[in-house]
């Protein structure tokens, strides 16, 4: 139990340090996640508040972004494949500045099975940041941000996985 506490403290400290140095992040760990609506499919709209009571991971990426393209296979294998059937988890992967015309073929070409959603005009992204992708945000069951990261670093991604594992036990 002590090790878990120390791990969570380390993750929180790293996240806070990264946020302090980063002027592009508009949200902070501990605050309520900004609400938004989004296209879940071409024909249906959903809202972040629909996922209250779940651990929600939001990933912002772009199809042209090399670090994003390195991170997304791990989102598929290390997160989606493990938690997709967990009723306490939701994954929202937003393609910044891209619509269904790019999102659908990108998903198919890369063999991704997780939902890839459009964020044309950065409407959702701009609630969380002004720039820099890939970007991950984890929101707890009460709607509070518990983790944020910028860029893709395999070690940091592994720390994020440990946090998800702890929250979804």
PDB file of C-alpha atoms in Angstrom:
ATOM      1  CA  UNK A   1       0.000   0.000   0.000  1.00  0.00           C
ATOM      2  CA  UNK A   2       2.880   2.336   0.848  1.00  0.00           C
ATOM      3  CA  UNK A   3       4.432   1.672  -2.583  1.00  0.00           C
ATOM      4  CA  UNK A   4       1.167   2.494  -4.343  1.00  0.00           C
ATOM      5  CA  UNK A   5       0.894   5.750  -2.403  1.00  0.00           C
ATOM      6  CA  UNK A   6       4.492   6.668  -3.282  1.00  0.00           C
ATOM      7  CA  UNK A   7       3.883   5.833  -6.946  1.00  0.00           C
ATOM      8  CA  UNK A   8       0.761   8.012  -7.067  1.00  0.00           C
ATOM      9  CA  UNK A   9       2.628  10.813  -5.299  1.00  0.00           C
ATOM     10  CA  UNK A  10       5.468  10.566  -7.832  1.00  0.00           C
ATOM     11  CA  UNK A  11       3.050  10.639 -10.777  1.00  0.00           C
ATOM     12  CA  UNK A  12       1.213  13.639  -9.339  1.00  0.00           C
ATOM     13  CA  UNK A  13       4.519  15.428  -8.725  1.00  0.00           C
ATOM     14  CA  UNK A  14       5.774  14.813 -12.252  1.00  0.00           C
ATOM     15  CA  UNK A  15       2.474  15.931 -13.698  1.00  0.00           C
ATOM     16  CA  UNK A  16       2.432  19.111 -11.604  1.00  0.00           C
ATOM     17  CA  UNK A  17       6.038  19.890 -12.517  1.00  0.00           C
ATOM     18  CA  UNK A  18       5.291  19.464 -16.219  1.00  0.00           C
ATOM     19  CA  UNK A  19       2.255  21.719 -15.891  1.00  0.00           C
ATOM     20  CA  UNK A  20       4.229  24.429 -14.074  1.00  0.00           C
ATOM     21  CA  UNK A  21       6.736  24.592 -16.924  1.00  0.00           C
ATOM     22  CA  UNK A  22       4.116  24.429 -19.664  1.00  0.00           C
ATOM     23  CA  UNK A  23       2.181  27.550 -20.596  1.00  0.00           C
ATOM     24  CA  UNK A  24       0.095  25.755 -23.242  1.00  0.00           C
ATOM     25  CA  UNK A  25      -1.914  23.680 -20.753  1.00  0.00           C
ATOM     26  CA  UNK A  26      -5.152  25.394 -19.738  1.00  0.00           C
ATOM     27  CA  UNK A  27      -6.305  22.806 -17.202  1.00  0.00           C
ATOM     28  CA  UNK A  28      -4.789  21.627 -13.944  1.00  0.00           C
ATOM     29  CA  UNK A  29      -4.752  18.351 -12.054  1.00  0.00           C
ATOM     30  CA  UNK A  30      -7.433  18.521  -9.365  1.00  0.00           C
ATOM     31  CA  UNK A  31      -9.828  20.796 -11.206  1.00  0.00           C
ATOM     32  CA  UNK A  32     -13.092  19.740 -12.808  1.00  0.00           C
ATOM     33  CA  UNK A  33     -12.682  18.743 -16.440  1.00  0.00           C
ATOM     34  CA  UNK A  34     -14.200  21.239 -18.868  1.00  0.00           C
ATOM     35  CA  UNK A  35     -17.432  19.878 -20.300  1.00  0.00           C
ATOM     36  CA  UNK A  36     -18.059  19.470 -24.014  1.00  0.00           C
ATOM     37  CA  UNK A  37     -20.249  17.770 -26.603  1.00  0.00           C
ATOM     38  CA  UNK A  38     -18.845  15.672 -29.434  1.00  0.00           C
ATOM     39  CA  UNK A  39     -19.808  13.432 -32.323  1.00  0.00           C
ATOM     40  CA  UNK A  40     -19.673   9.851 -31.079  1.00  0.00           C
ATOM     41  CA  UNK A  41     -20.659   8.669 -34.564  1.00  0.00           C
ATOM     42  CA  UNK A  42     -21.608  10.568 -37.692  1.00  0.00           C
ATOM     43  CA  UNK A  43     -25.220  10.440 -36.469  1.00  0.00           C
ATOM     44  CA  UNK A  44     -24.984  10.795 -32.686  1.00  0.00           C
ATOM     45  CA  UNK A  45     -23.837  13.421 -30.220  1.00  0.00           C
ATOM     46  CA  UNK A  46     -22.525  12.656 -26.750  1.00  0.00           C
ATOM     47  CA  UNK A  47     -21.329  14.794 -23.832  1.00  0.00           C
ATOM     48  CA  UNK A  48     -18.462  14.333 -21.416  1.00  0.00           C
ATOM     49  CA  UNK A  49     -20.964  14.450 -18.543  1.00  0.00           C
ATOM     50  CA  UNK A  50     -22.539  11.258 -19.955  1.00  0.00           C
ATOM     51  CA  UNK A  51     -19.423   9.469 -18.670  1.00  0.00           C
ATOM     52  CA  UNK A  52     -19.638  10.661 -15.051  1.00  0.00           C
ATOM     53  CA  UNK A  53     -19.000   7.724 -12.742  1.00  0.00           C
ATOM     54  CA  UNK A  54     -16.303   6.331 -15.067  1.00  0.00           C
ATOM     55  CA  UNK A  55     -12.586   6.825 -15.428  1.00  0.00           C
ATOM     56  CA  UNK A  56     -12.260   8.703 -18.733  1.00  0.00           C
ATOM     57  CA  UNK A  57      -9.053   8.912 -20.722  1.00  0.00           C
ATOM     58  CA  UNK A  58      -8.906  11.595 -23.400  1.00  0.00           C
ATOM     59  CA  UNK A  59      -6.160  11.471 -26.012  1.00  0.00           C
ATOM     60  CA  UNK A  60      -5.586  14.357 -28.423  1.00  0.00           C
ATOM     61  CA  UNK A  61      -3.549  13.612 -31.547  1.00  0.00           C
ATOM     62  CA  UNK A  62      -3.188  14.452 -35.240  1.00  0.00           C
ATOM     63  CA  UNK A  63      -2.802  12.011 -38.111  1.00  0.00           C
ATOM     64  CA  UNK A  64       0.342  13.815 -39.345  1.00  0.00           C
ATOM     65  CA  UNK A  65       2.105  13.898 -35.920  1.00  0.00           C
ATOM     66  CA  UNK A  66       5.039  11.396 -35.597  1.00  0.00           C
ATOM     67  CA  UNK A  67       4.975  11.178 -31.750  1.00  0.00           C
ATOM     68  CA  UNK A  68       1.203  10.657 -31.927  1.00  0.00           C
ATOM     69  CA  UNK A  69       1.668   7.854 -34.433  1.00  0.00           C
ATOM     70  CA  UNK A  70       4.195   6.251 -32.053  1.00  0.00           C
ATOM     71  CA  UNK A  71       1.848   6.525 -29.056  1.00  0.00           C
ATOM     72  CA  UNK A  72      -1.440   5.340 -30.595  1.00  0.00           C
ATOM     73  CA  UNK A  73      -0.396   1.676 -31.057  1.00  0.00           C
ATOM     74  CA  UNK A  74       0.251   1.588 -27.293  1.00  0.00           C
ATOM     75  CA  UNK A  75      -3.149   3.162 -26.658  1.00  0.00           C
ATOM     76  CA  UNK A  76      -4.577   0.246 -28.665  1.00  0.00           C
ATOM     77  CA  UNK A  77      -2.524  -2.567 -27.102  1.00  0.00           C
ATOM     78  CA  UNK A  78      -1.904  -1.354 -23.552  1.00  0.00           C
ATOM     79  CA  UNK A  79      -5.161   0.464 -22.837  1.00  0.00           C
ATOM     80  CA  UNK A  80      -7.998  -0.318 -25.233  1.00  0.00           C
ATOM     81  CA  UNK A  81      -7.411  -4.073 -25.509  1.00  0.00           C
ATOM     82  CA  UNK A  82      -7.268  -4.332 -21.704  1.00  0.00           C
ATOM     83  CA  UNK A  83     -10.052  -1.974 -20.597  1.00  0.00           C
ATOM     84  CA  UNK A  84     -12.515  -1.774 -23.501  1.00  0.00           C
ATOM     85  CA  UNK A  85     -14.984  -4.098 -21.746  1.00  0.00           C
ATOM     86  CA  UNK A  86     -14.585  -2.474 -18.336  1.00  0.00           C
ATOM     87  CA  UNK A  87     -17.889  -0.680 -17.611  1.00  0.00           C
ATOM     88  CA  UNK A  88     -16.011   1.814 -15.406  1.00  0.00           C
ATOM     89  CA  UNK A  89     -13.754   3.040 -18.253  1.00  0.00           C
ATOM     90  CA  UNK A  90     -14.183   5.222 -21.325  1.00  0.00           C
ATOM     91  CA  UNK A  91     -11.597   6.157 -23.956  1.00  0.00           C
ATOM     92  CA  UNK A  92     -12.087   9.248 -26.122  1.00  0.00           C
ATOM     93  CA  UNK A  93      -9.430   9.724 -28.807  1.00  0.00           C
ATOM     94  CA  UNK A  94      -9.792  13.031 -30.655  1.00  0.00           C
ATOM     95  CA  UNK A  95      -8.126  13.862 -33.967  1.00  0.00           C
ATOM     96  CA  UNK A  96      -7.325  17.546 -33.577  1.00  0.00           C
ATOM     97  CA  UNK A  97      -8.398  19.648 -36.585  1.00  0.00           C
ATOM     98  CA  UNK A  98      -9.649  16.617 -38.512  1.00  0.00           C
ATOM     99  CA  UNK A  99     -13.077  15.404 -39.582  1.00  0.00           C
ATOM    100  CA  UNK A 100     -14.616  12.020 -40.352  1.00  0.00           C
ATOM    101  CA  UNK A 101     -13.124  12.174 -43.878  1.00  0.00           C
ATOM    102  CA  UNK A 102      -9.621  11.766 -42.378  1.00  0.00           C
ATOM    103  CA  UNK A 103     -10.459   9.980 -39.118  1.00  0.00           C
ATOM    104  CA  UNK A 104     -12.186   6.940 -40.640  1.00  0.00           C
ATOM    105  CA  UNK A 105      -9.462   6.011 -43.181  1.00  0.00           C
ATOM    106  CA  UNK A 106      -6.700   6.702 -40.629  1.00  0.00           C
ATOM    107  CA  UNK A 107      -8.333   4.334 -38.145  1.00  0.00           C
ATOM    108  CA  UNK A 108      -8.783   1.618 -40.790  1.00  0.00           C
ATOM    109  CA  UNK A 109      -5.274   1.955 -42.258  1.00  0.00           C
ATOM    110  CA  UNK A 110      -3.706   1.586 -38.811  1.00  0.00           C
ATOM    111  CA  UNK A 111      -5.961  -1.226 -37.583  1.00  0.00           C
ATOM    112  CA  UNK A 112      -7.176   0.699 -34.560  1.00  0.00           C
ATOM    113  CA  UNK A 113     -10.314  -0.648 -32.906  1.00  0.00           C
ATOM    114  CA  UNK A 114     -10.757   2.140 -30.348  1.00  0.00           C
ATOM    115  CA  UNK A 115     -13.070   5.051 -31.162  1.00  0.00           C
ATOM    116  CA  UNK A 116     -11.281   7.803 -33.099  1.00  0.00           C
ATOM    117  CA  UNK A 117     -13.339  10.985 -33.051  1.00  0.00           C
ATOM    118  CA  UNK A 118     -13.113  14.262 -34.973  1.00  0.00           C
ATOM    119  CA  UNK A 119     -12.227  17.564 -33.315  1.00  0.00           C
ATOM    120  CA  UNK A 120     -12.518  19.945 -36.228  1.00  0.00           C
ATOM    121  CA  UNK A 121     -11.516  23.479 -35.383  1.00  0.00           C
ATOM    122  CA  UNK A 122      -9.907  22.342 -32.093  1.00  0.00           C
ATOM    123  CA  UNK A 123     -13.218  22.954 -30.302  1.00  0.00           C
ATOM    124  CA  UNK A 124     -12.508  20.339 -27.643  1.00  0.00           C
ATOM    125  CA  UNK A 125      -8.718  20.590 -27.614  1.00  0.00           C
ATOM    126  CA  UNK A 126      -8.894  24.356 -26.997  1.00  0.00           C
ATOM    127  CA  UNK A 127     -10.692  23.737 -23.689  1.00  0.00           C
ATOM    128  CA  UNK A 128      -7.608  21.878 -22.435  1.00  0.00           C
ATOM    129  CA  UNK A 129      -4.634  23.445 -24.212  1.00  0.00           C
ATOM    130  CA  UNK A 130      -3.429  25.927 -26.794  1.00  0.00           C
ATOM    131  CA  UNK A 131      -0.855  23.675 -28.493  1.00  0.00           C
ATOM    132  CA  UNK A 132       1.267  20.497 -28.280  1.00  0.00           C
ATOM    133  CA  UNK A 133       0.232  16.931 -29.034  1.00  0.00           C
ATOM    134  CA  UNK A 134      -0.019  14.100 -28.262  1.00  0.00           C
ATOM    135  CA  UNK A 135      -1.741  14.970 -25.044  1.00  0.00           C
ATOM    136  CA  UNK A 136      -3.461  12.687 -22.531  1.00  0.00           C
ATOM    137  CA  UNK A 137      -5.939  13.636 -19.826  1.00  0.00           C
ATOM    138  CA  UNK A 138      -7.389  11.222 -17.273  1.00  0.00           C
ATOM    139  CA  UNK A 139     -10.582  12.202 -15.482  1.00  0.00           C
ATOM    140  CA  UNK A 140     -11.852  10.413 -12.380  1.00  0.00           C
ATOM    141  CA  UNK A 141     -15.382   9.184 -11.734  1.00  0.00           C
ATOM    142  CA  UNK A 142     -16.293  12.550 -10.165  1.00  0.00           C
ATOM    143  CA  UNK A 143     -15.206  14.551 -13.216  1.00  0.00           C
ATOM    144  CA  UNK A 144     -11.892  15.778 -11.779  1.00  0.00           C
ATOM    145  CA  UNK A 145      -8.653  15.757 -13.765  1.00  0.00           C
ATOM    146  CA  UNK A 146      -6.230  13.352 -12.087  1.00  0.00           C
ATOM    147  CA  UNK A 147      -3.499  13.175 -14.743  1.00  0.00           C
ATOM    148  CA  UNK A 148      -2.214  15.114 -17.761  1.00  0.00           C
ATOM    149  CA  UNK A 149       0.711  14.551 -20.093  1.00  0.00           C
ATOM    150  CA  UNK A 150       2.174  16.226 -23.149  1.00  0.00           C
ATOM    151  CA  UNK A 151       4.195  14.457 -25.820  1.00  0.00           C
ATOM    152  CA  UNK A 152       5.009  10.783 -26.001  1.00  0.00           C
ATOM    153  CA  UNK A 153       7.605   9.357 -23.648  1.00  0.00           C
ATOM    154  CA  UNK A 154       7.469   5.557 -23.182  1.00  0.00           C
ATOM    155  CA  UNK A 155       8.422   5.807 -19.485  1.00  0.00           C
ATOM    156  CA  UNK A 156       5.779   8.421 -18.742  1.00  0.00           C
ATOM    157  CA  UNK A 157       3.223   6.389 -20.712  1.00  0.00           C
ATOM    158  CA  UNK A 158       4.049   3.392 -18.502  1.00  0.00           C
ATOM    159  CA  UNK A 159       3.462   5.519 -15.395  1.00  0.00           C
ATOM    160  CA  UNK A 160       0.084   6.525 -16.815  1.00  0.00           C
ATOM    161  CA  UNK A 161      -0.734   2.836 -17.318  1.00  0.00           C
ATOM    162  CA  UNK A 162       0.017   2.166 -13.643  1.00  0.00           C
ATOM    163  CA  UNK A 163      -2.367   4.943 -12.630  1.00  0.00           C
ATOM    164  CA  UNK A 164      -5.112   3.515 -14.871  1.00  0.00           C
ATOM    165  CA  UNK A 165      -4.524   0.047 -13.460  1.00  0.00           C
ATOM    166  CA  UNK A 166      -4.792   1.359  -9.905  1.00  0.00           C
ATOM    167  CA  UNK A 167      -7.988   3.309 -10.611  1.00  0.00           C
ATOM    168  CA  UNK A 168      -9.645   0.441 -12.495  1.00  0.00           C
ATOM    169  CA  UNK A 169      -8.884  -2.424 -10.064  1.00  0.00           C
TER     170      UNK A 169
END
